[in-house]
């Protein structure tokens, strides 16, 4: 019998997408579904970004440089400088989405059997990239009670073994929205220095911080060789379908190794590199408007959630996600029930059960992630649905 | 000391791209370099394919379905039917270039330590994807003397061990241009059936066959579960930078496993899927013109090469590559010398040493690969350079 690989079996199915068939069935029944389950922003991609592609006039859709167009990387140097990150264009490798940056980083730095420590809940696809690379994810739990702050440094240190090669953070965080403080980033700096670890820092949501400012892993001193940034334009410019990201590091050995993986897959997408390059020329106040929009959505969703009986939602400092604790038995069952058995004024809401974001089995069973990627009116309607659903749901806790 | 991974070390550098710095230096000296070293066609991407993107009017550059847009996959069903391959749209997973199709196939079907048999010389990046997947490439040598025909089936069978999981072919072949015959494809069918192996068939150059017609691995009977096609629009429509490929199989277990890898990386590029979908509507005679152009180039380059003293170049049946045996000591040294120390009428030629396409060390030392991706006039000029170079090169054999 032909068999698939063990890693093909071990590969996790997307915890976000597994409810899709239930949502499709609900829509077929004529129920409107508010999608708070996935980080696909409704914000329009800036017109000048799309127009750069639409007005392009090349004759041959050629491979680009394996590291991405030099003109784009050179312009990115200026962008990174504007966020306090000093790199040259040879320290930037353009990837096919942030996804490929994670994959390249894991492949180039980690071997099968190696361990990476990740504060949980974490972006579920880190699991997939870890399985693909044969790497073991070691979760350190952060808690909703203190807004998912970085776990105490002693808890992280307890998890370090001779096989530990890296710590992975996402800052501001998907799925919690937590923004790491200056002190926390210093603690991370100390620990990676003391134990000689890589720090993979996923900074996809850099611009979306609503009170404080993001501290990039590249702002940390004395750890130039340890830090690898995984970045993407997907959320920044609402350009998820472009599939343009970047891996950034000052570690030349890592750059050399990553380049070999980059060459094997030839090049990142050419059309979207044109868009991404144009995005650097957006006016300086571009993010102000987007940020203001997300902030008002966050304020609304957090307020609405905390006003529901038995619901707790800490105020996230960044990104466009919030995790809420609900008075229910099992978030997976509840989220499926929302789509399968519930509607309010012929509407319902699709949420992501938080279980999929925890590495430790059994955690997050009462929690859901909400992506506030809908306008204020839709968020209000979605919250009306959720409020009503919590009253009707039979398995309350 | 922070270290890169063992697989990062083992990852081969691109054998095609390693001469690039010498080419750049030659250009800086004012020497014109004819690039026959890389499969980047000069053929214009069809205007209607590019226009489909330029005339698009969406507002948000969204993620697509992880398997690619359903509308595109449904149209592809018709394309595949036109080449005698009967599949439904759920048996097609759109990938980021053919590269990702190879990667997904290896990851989903093969585990670290598994072996894949590949007739050599072969597409060098199979090595990279094998290293990334922890898989061992077992080469079976094909020979320039008989035009790189499939090695005798006994030779292939000798290489099969309990760890062998798959055979990989590229048909028509990169780098040899060889087109597998009906009999050879039947032999492959028998062997994968007898030994229960996957057959990964890279069919990137399907349309470019100059005498016979390509036999797709999906034309083989009784091996539906064994066959996995890796495909791409890169060469077909001269759209290499789009990064749109496909993995096609009727094996549901493989499709399910591949989908998990596809979901982890979210989606293939959105812009280029629009282009790829438009390409299906190209007039039926689109390939006639392109094929006629490549055929005249092939005829010219093969004629010119065989007219040079001591040079032998078999007539390739497909793709747009030829391998030639030259009267030299070492193709790597010679190709570097062409860029570093030689010019003729202020021009030189860049070739790919064939050593990088062999898995067996020491083979291909007198061979080079030529990609006939330049117009007839440029090919003639490049051949003038090569002819002169072979007269001047000090280390003849």
mmCIF file of C-alpha atoms in Angstrom, chain A residues 55-323:
data_model
loop_
_atom_site.group_PDB
_atom_site.id
_atom_site.type_symbol
_atom_site.label_atom_id
_atom_site.label_comp_id
_atom_site.label_asym_id
_atom_site.label_seq_id
_atom_site.Cartn_x
_atom_site.Cartn_y
_atom_site.Cartn_z
ATOM 1 C CA UNK A 55 0.092 50.394 -14.784
ATOM 2 C CA UNK A 56 3.141 48.163 -15.151
ATOM 3 C CA UNK A 57 4.353 47.818 -18.727
ATOM 4 C CA UNK A 58 6.886 44.992 -18.844
ATOM 5 C CA UNK A 59 6.660 42.461 -21.692
ATOM 6 C CA UNK A 60 7.966 39.331 -19.978
ATOM 7 C CA UNK A 61 6.849 38.203 -16.516
ATOM 8 C CA UNK A 62 10.345 37.170 -15.495
ATOM 9 C CA UNK A 63 11.830 35.516 -12.446
ATOM 10 C CA UNK A 64 13.100 38.120 -10.029
ATOM 11 C CA UNK A 65 16.325 37.804 -8.066
ATOM 12 C CA UNK A 66 15.963 34.913 -5.599
ATOM 13 C CA UNK A 67 16.335 37.419 -2.751
ATOM 14 C CA UNK A 68 13.727 39.700 -4.356
ATOM 15 C CA UNK A 69 14.157 42.721 -6.596
ATOM 16 C CA UNK A 70 17.156 44.791 -5.550
ATOM 17 C CA UNK A 71 15.192 48.020 -6.100
ATOM 18 C CA UNK A 72 12.552 46.820 -3.642
ATOM 19 C CA UNK A 73 15.063 45.690 -1.048
ATOM 20 C CA UNK A 74 16.879 49.017 -1.300
ATOM 21 C CA UNK A 75 13.655 50.910 -0.680
ATOM 22 C CA UNK A 76 12.837 48.619 2.223
ATOM 23 C CA UNK A 77 16.030 49.793 3.917
ATOM 24 C CA UNK A 78 14.370 53.191 4.240
ATOM 25 C CA UNK A 79 11.151 51.686 5.540
ATOM 26 C CA UNK A 80 12.997 49.713 8.216
ATOM 27 C CA UNK A 81 15.018 52.788 9.153
ATOM 28 C CA UNK A 82 11.731 54.593 9.738
ATOM 29 C CA UNK A 83 10.836 51.988 12.373
ATOM 30 C CA UNK A 84 14.257 52.138 13.983
ATOM 31 C CA UNK A 85 15.696 49.024 12.335
ATOM 32 C CA UNK A 86 19.058 49.600 10.668
ATOM 33 C CA UNK A 87 19.818 47.021 8.009
ATOM 34 C CA UNK A 88 21.247 47.042 4.520
ATOM 35 C CA UNK A 89 19.510 45.528 1.519
ATOM 36 C CA UNK A 90 21.650 42.404 1.591
ATOM 37 C CA UNK A 91 20.290 41.621 5.046
ATOM 38 C CA UNK A 92 16.747 41.444 3.646
ATOM 39 C CA UNK A 93 15.536 38.387 1.750
ATOM 40 C CA UNK A 94 12.111 38.760 0.150
ATOM 41 C CA UNK A 95 9.925 35.737 0.743
ATOM 42 C CA UNK A 96 6.620 34.412 -0.548
ATOM 43 C CA UNK A 97 4.563 35.802 2.308
ATOM 44 C CA UNK A 98 5.574 35.806 5.924
ATOM 45 C CA UNK A 99 4.851 32.061 5.748
ATOM 46 C CA UNK A 100 7.954 31.405 3.698
ATOM 47 C CA UNK A 101 10.059 33.579 6.002
ATOM 48 C CA UNK A 102 9.060 31.322 8.910
ATOM 49 C CA UNK A 103 9.740 28.237 6.826
ATOM 50 C CA UNK A 104 13.157 29.454 5.651
ATOM 51 C CA UNK A 105 14.132 30.505 9.158
ATOM 52 C CA UNK A 106 13.200 27.143 10.648
ATOM 53 C CA UNK A 107 14.835 25.189 7.823
ATOM 54 C CA UNK A 108 18.084 27.153 7.895
ATOM 55 C CA UNK A 109 18.538 27.274 11.671
ATOM 56 C CA UNK A 110 16.867 24.159 13.071
ATOM 57 C CA UNK A 111 17.349 20.439 12.586
ATOM 58 C CA UNK A 112 14.918 17.575 13.151
ATOM 59 C CA UNK A 113 14.669 16.960 16.895
ATOM 60 C CA UNK A 114 15.528 20.543 17.832
ATOM 61 C CA UNK A 115 13.172 22.406 20.140
ATOM 62 C CA UNK A 116 11.709 25.896 19.880
ATOM 63 C CA UNK A 117 10.008 27.602 22.791
ATOM 64 C CA UNK A 118 6.869 29.573 21.960
ATOM 65 C CA UNK A 119 4.612 31.436 24.388
ATOM 66 C CA UNK A 120 1.113 30.009 23.948
ATOM 67 C CA UNK A 121 -1.457 30.702 22.652
ATOM 68 C CA UNK A 122 0.464 31.214 19.396
ATOM 69 C CA UNK A 123 -0.151 31.528 15.660
ATOM 70 C CA UNK A 124 -1.298 28.015 14.802
ATOM 71 C CA UNK A 125 0.709 27.691 11.608
ATOM 72 C CA UNK A 126 3.981 27.737 13.572
ATOM 73 C CA UNK A 127 2.955 24.145 14.362
ATOM 74 C CA UNK A 128 2.745 23.289 10.683
ATOM 75 C CA UNK A 129 6.110 24.801 9.841
ATOM 76 C CA UNK A 130 7.623 23.033 12.848
ATOM 77 C CA UNK A 131 6.255 19.659 11.698
ATOM 78 C CA UNK A 132 7.538 20.299 8.165
ATOM 79 C CA UNK A 133 10.990 21.027 9.610
ATOM 80 C CA UNK A 134 10.847 18.107 12.070
ATOM 81 C CA UNK A 135 11.131 20.534 14.973
ATOM 82 C CA UNK A 136 9.388 20.205 18.344
ATOM 83 C CA UNK A 137 7.358 23.143 19.641
ATOM 84 C CA UNK A 138 7.664 23.585 23.404
ATOM 85 C CA UNK A 139 4.882 25.870 24.625
ATOM 86 C CA UNK A 140 5.136 28.170 27.649
ATOM 87 C CA UNK A 141 1.689 29.209 28.773
ATOM 88 C CA UNK A 142 0.618 32.831 28.988
ATOM 89 C CA UNK A 143 -2.678 33.602 30.684
ATOM 90 C CA UNK A 144 -5.787 35.571 29.816
ATOM 91 C CA UNK A 145 -5.963 36.908 33.397
ATOM 92 C CA UNK A 146 -2.998 39.239 32.824
ATOM 93 C CA UNK A 147 -3.787 39.873 29.174
ATOM 94 C CA UNK A 148 -1.385 37.212 27.888
ATOM 95 C CA UNK A 149 1.778 38.969 29.070
ATOM 96 C CA UNK A 150 5.104 37.214 28.508
ATOM 97 C CA UNK A 151 5.295 34.261 30.935
ATOM 98 C CA UNK A 152 7.750 34.816 33.799
ATOM 99 C CA UNK A 153 11.298 34.374 32.586
ATOM 100 C CA UNK A 154 11.826 31.491 35.059
ATOM 101 C CA UNK A 155 9.019 29.581 33.371
ATOM 102 C CA UNK A 156 10.703 30.033 30.015
ATOM 103 C CA UNK A 157 14.081 29.075 31.398
ATOM 104 C CA UNK A 158 12.634 25.879 32.895
ATOM 105 C CA UNK A 159 11.777 24.725 29.387
ATOM 106 C CA UNK A 160 15.293 25.131 28.024
ATOM 107 C CA UNK A 161 17.086 21.847 27.285
ATOM 108 C CA UNK A 162 20.240 21.069 25.298
ATOM 109 C CA UNK A 163 17.961 20.691 22.270
ATOM 110 C CA UNK A 164 16.497 24.188 22.558
ATOM 111 C CA UNK A 165 17.648 26.312 19.648
ATOM 112 C CA UNK A 166 15.235 29.210 19.528
ATOM 113 C CA UNK A 167 12.423 31.232 21.016
ATOM 114 C CA UNK A 168 9.633 32.349 18.693
ATOM 115 C CA UNK A 169 7.530 35.413 19.427
ATOM 116 C CA UNK A 170 4.906 37.320 17.509
ATOM 117 C CA UNK A 171 4.797 40.984 18.504
ATOM 118 C CA UNK A 172 2.194 42.416 18.619
ATOM 119 C CA UNK A 173 0.759 38.988 18.994
ATOM 120 C CA UNK A 174 -1.553 36.933 16.882
ATOM 121 C CA UNK A 175 -3.844 35.534 18.403
ATOM 122 C CA UNK A 176 -3.787 37.521 21.670
ATOM 123 C CA UNK A 177 -3.130 41.066 20.461
ATOM 124 C CA UNK A 178 -0.576 41.399 23.267
ATOM 125 C CA UNK A 179 2.182 43.972 22.739
ATOM 126 C CA UNK A 180 5.429 43.075 24.507
ATOM 127 C CA UNK A 181 6.759 45.793 26.812
ATOM 128 C CA UNK A 182 10.280 47.208 26.839
ATOM 129 C CA UNK A 183 11.026 45.215 29.990
ATOM 130 C CA UNK A 184 9.764 41.982 28.492
ATOM 131 C CA UNK A 185 11.844 42.489 25.364
ATOM 132 C CA UNK A 186 14.917 43.081 27.560
ATOM 133 C CA UNK A 187 14.173 39.852 29.403
ATOM 134 C CA UNK A 188 14.000 38.007 26.103
ATOM 135 C CA UNK A 189 17.271 39.605 25.069
ATOM 136 C CA UNK A 190 18.950 38.412 28.235
ATOM 137 C CA UNK A 191 17.681 34.874 27.905
ATOM 138 C CA UNK A 192 18.667 34.381 24.261
ATOM 139 C CA UNK A 193 22.088 35.817 25.069
ATOM 140 C CA UNK A 194 22.590 33.695 28.150
ATOM 141 C CA UNK A 195 21.531 30.476 26.437
ATOM 142 C CA UNK A 196 22.767 31.260 22.960
ATOM 143 C CA UNK A 197 19.421 30.941 21.241
ATOM 144 C CA UNK A 198 17.895 32.351 18.107
ATOM 145 C CA UNK A 199 15.012 34.769 18.577
ATOM 146 C CA UNK A 200 12.534 34.479 15.716
ATOM 147 C CA UNK A 201 10.387 37.580 15.861
ATOM 148 C CA UNK A 202 7.236 37.700 13.771
ATOM 149 C CA UNK A 203 6.493 41.399 13.326
ATOM 150 C CA UNK A 204 3.631 41.199 10.840
ATOM 151 C CA UNK A 205 1.514 43.599 12.894
ATOM 152 C CA UNK A 206 4.239 46.159 13.708
ATOM 153 C CA UNK A 207 2.162 49.193 12.720
ATOM 154 C CA UNK A 208 -0.953 48.161 14.591
ATOM 155 C CA UNK A 209 -0.234 49.263 18.158
ATOM 156 C CA UNK A 210 -2.907 51.349 19.816
ATOM 157 C CA UNK A 211 -1.242 52.821 22.878
ATOM 158 C CA UNK A 212 2.442 51.947 23.098
ATOM 159 C CA UNK A 213 4.952 51.479 20.319
ATOM 160 C CA UNK A 214 6.334 48.165 19.149
ATOM 161 C CA UNK A 215 9.827 47.232 20.299
ATOM 162 C CA UNK A 216 11.348 45.315 17.418
ATOM 163 C CA UNK A 217 13.638 42.407 18.231
ATOM 164 C CA UNK A 218 16.145 44.319 16.113
ATOM 165 C CA UNK A 219 16.119 47.159 18.644
ATOM 166 C CA UNK A 220 17.733 44.824 21.181
ATOM 167 C CA UNK A 221 21.415 45.394 21.756
ATOM 168 C CA UNK A 222 24.190 42.840 21.631
ATOM 169 C CA UNK A 223 22.144 40.095 19.965
ATOM 170 C CA UNK A 224 22.587 40.939 16.272
ATOM 171 C CA UNK A 225 23.472 37.358 15.389
ATOM 172 C CA UNK A 226 20.570 35.889 17.353
ATOM 173 C CA UNK A 227 17.689 37.875 15.924
ATOM 174 C CA UNK A 228 15.734 36.859 12.839
ATOM 175 C CA UNK A 229 12.732 38.949 11.861
ATOM 176 C CA UNK A 230 9.875 37.390 9.912
ATOM 177 C CA UNK A 231 7.849 40.056 8.217
ATOM 178 C CA UNK A 232 5.057 40.471 5.672
ATOM 179 C CA UNK A 233 3.140 43.181 3.824
ATOM 180 C CA UNK A 234 -0.087 41.155 4.154
ATOM 181 C CA UNK A 235 -1.630 43.011 7.083
ATOM 182 C CA UNK A 236 0.354 46.245 6.836
ATOM 183 C CA UNK A 237 -1.168 47.205 3.490
ATOM 184 C CA UNK A 238 -4.097 44.771 3.465
ATOM 185 C CA UNK A 239 -2.329 42.845 0.742
ATOM 186 C CA UNK A 240 -2.613 39.253 1.987
ATOM 187 C CA UNK A 241 -2.975 37.792 -1.498
ATOM 188 C CA UNK A 242 0.272 39.352 -2.716
ATOM 189 C CA UNK A 243 2.296 36.802 -0.804
ATOM 190 C CA UNK A 244 5.204 39.111 -0.126
ATOM 191 C CA UNK A 245 7.149 38.843 3.096
ATOM 192 C CA UNK A 246 10.734 39.150 4.212
ATOM 193 C CA UNK A 247 13.303 37.467 6.406
ATOM 194 C CA UNK A 248 15.686 39.970 7.968
ATOM 195 C CA UNK A 249 18.799 39.222 9.973
ATOM 196 C CA UNK A 250 22.308 40.516 10.469
ATOM 197 C CA UNK A 251 23.638 36.978 10.876
ATOM 198 C CA UNK A 252 25.587 36.366 7.677
ATOM 199 C CA UNK A 253 25.696 32.584 8.129
ATOM 200 C CA UNK A 254 21.929 32.491 8.360
ATOM 201 C CA UNK A 255 21.569 34.779 5.334
ATOM 202 C CA UNK A 256 23.850 32.498 3.309
ATOM 203 C CA UNK A 257 21.892 29.392 4.309
ATOM 204 C CA UNK A 258 18.514 31.018 3.696
ATOM 205 C CA UNK A 259 19.683 32.134 0.251
ATOM 206 C CA UNK A 260 20.232 28.508 -0.723
ATOM 207 C CA UNK A 261 16.619 27.699 0.131
ATOM 208 C CA UNK A 262 15.550 30.852 -1.698
ATOM 209 C CA UNK A 263 17.480 29.859 -4.812
ATOM 210 C CA UNK A 264 15.966 26.372 -4.822
ATOM 211 C CA UNK A 265 12.472 27.880 -5.157
ATOM 212 C CA UNK A 266 13.797 30.390 -7.712
ATOM 213 C CA UNK A 267 12.054 33.670 -6.782
ATOM 214 C CA UNK A 268 9.214 35.357 -4.910
ATOM 215 C CA UNK A 269 6.182 36.525 -6.950
ATOM 216 C CA UNK A 270 6.980 39.327 -9.404
ATOM 217 C CA UNK A 271 3.614 41.126 -9.688
ATOM 218 C CA UNK A 272 3.249 41.644 -5.953
ATOM 219 C CA UNK A 273 6.832 42.855 -5.580
ATOM 220 C CA UNK A 274 5.837 45.793 -7.780
ATOM 221 C CA UNK A 275 2.910 46.456 -5.445
ATOM 222 C CA UNK A 276 5.064 46.092 -2.349
ATOM 223 C CA UNK A 277 7.672 48.493 -3.688
ATOM 224 C CA UNK A 278 4.998 51.076 -4.444
ATOM 225 C CA UNK A 279 3.631 50.718 -0.919
ATOM 226 C CA UNK A 280 6.843 52.177 0.514
ATOM 227 C CA UNK A 281 5.866 55.477 -1.104
ATOM 228 C CA UNK A 282 2.529 55.699 0.680
ATOM 229 C CA UNK A 283 2.175 58.988 2.564
ATOM 230 C CA UNK A 284 3.533 58.919 6.111
ATOM 231 C CA UNK A 285 0.024 59.284 7.537
ATOM 232 C CA UNK A 286 -1.295 56.196 5.738
ATOM 233 C CA UNK A 287 -1.177 54.075 8.872
ATOM 234 C CA UNK A 288 -2.848 56.743 11.021
ATOM 235 C CA UNK A 289 -6.190 56.248 9.355
ATOM 236 C CA UNK A 290 -5.995 52.457 9.296
ATOM 237 C CA UNK A 291 -4.855 52.397 12.897
ATOM 238 C CA UNK A 292 -7.634 54.731 13.999
ATOM 239 C CA UNK A 293 -10.128 52.435 12.284
ATOM 240 C CA UNK A 294 -8.762 49.307 13.961
ATOM 241 C CA UNK A 295 -8.561 51.068 17.324
ATOM 242 C CA UNK A 296 -12.233 52.028 17.229
ATOM 243 C CA UNK A 297 -13.097 48.450 16.285
ATOM 244 C CA UNK A 298 -11.006 47.105 19.135
ATOM 245 C CA UNK A 299 -12.596 49.512 21.584
ATOM 246 C CA UNK A 300 -16.052 48.463 20.436
ATOM 247 C CA UNK A 301 -15.479 44.712 20.412
ATOM 248 C CA UNK A 302 -13.757 44.685 23.820
ATOM 249 C CA UNK A 303 -16.510 46.825 25.318
ATOM 250 C CA UNK A 304 -19.264 44.695 23.857
ATOM 251 C CA UNK A 305 -17.623 41.461 24.963
ATOM 252 C CA UNK A 306 -16.984 42.558 28.527
ATOM 253 C CA UNK A 307 -20.578 43.759 28.793
ATOM 254 C CA UNK A 308 -21.817 40.197 28.187
ATOM 255 C CA UNK A 309 -22.512 38.102 31.243
ATOM 256 C CA UNK A 310 -19.657 35.808 32.178
ATOM 257 C CA UNK A 311 -17.405 37.038 29.349
ATOM 258 C CA UNK A 312 -13.877 38.379 29.895
ATOM 259 C CA UNK A 313 -11.777 39.975 27.185
ATOM 260 C CA UNK A 314 -8.504 41.710 28.062
ATOM 261 C CA UNK A 315 -7.759 44.860 26.104
ATOM 262 C CA UNK A 316 -5.247 43.922 23.356
ATOM 263 C CA UNK A 317 -2.474 46.449 22.726
ATOM 264 C CA UNK A 318 -1.959 45.642 19.078
ATOM 265 C CA UNK A 319 -2.656 43.573 15.969
ATOM 266 C CA UNK A 320 -6.348 43.081 15.213
ATOM 267 C CA UNK A 321 -7.188 40.102 17.362
ATOM 268 C CA UNK A 322 -8.717 39.613 20.764
ATOM 269 C CA UNK A 323 -9.149 36.477 22.810
#
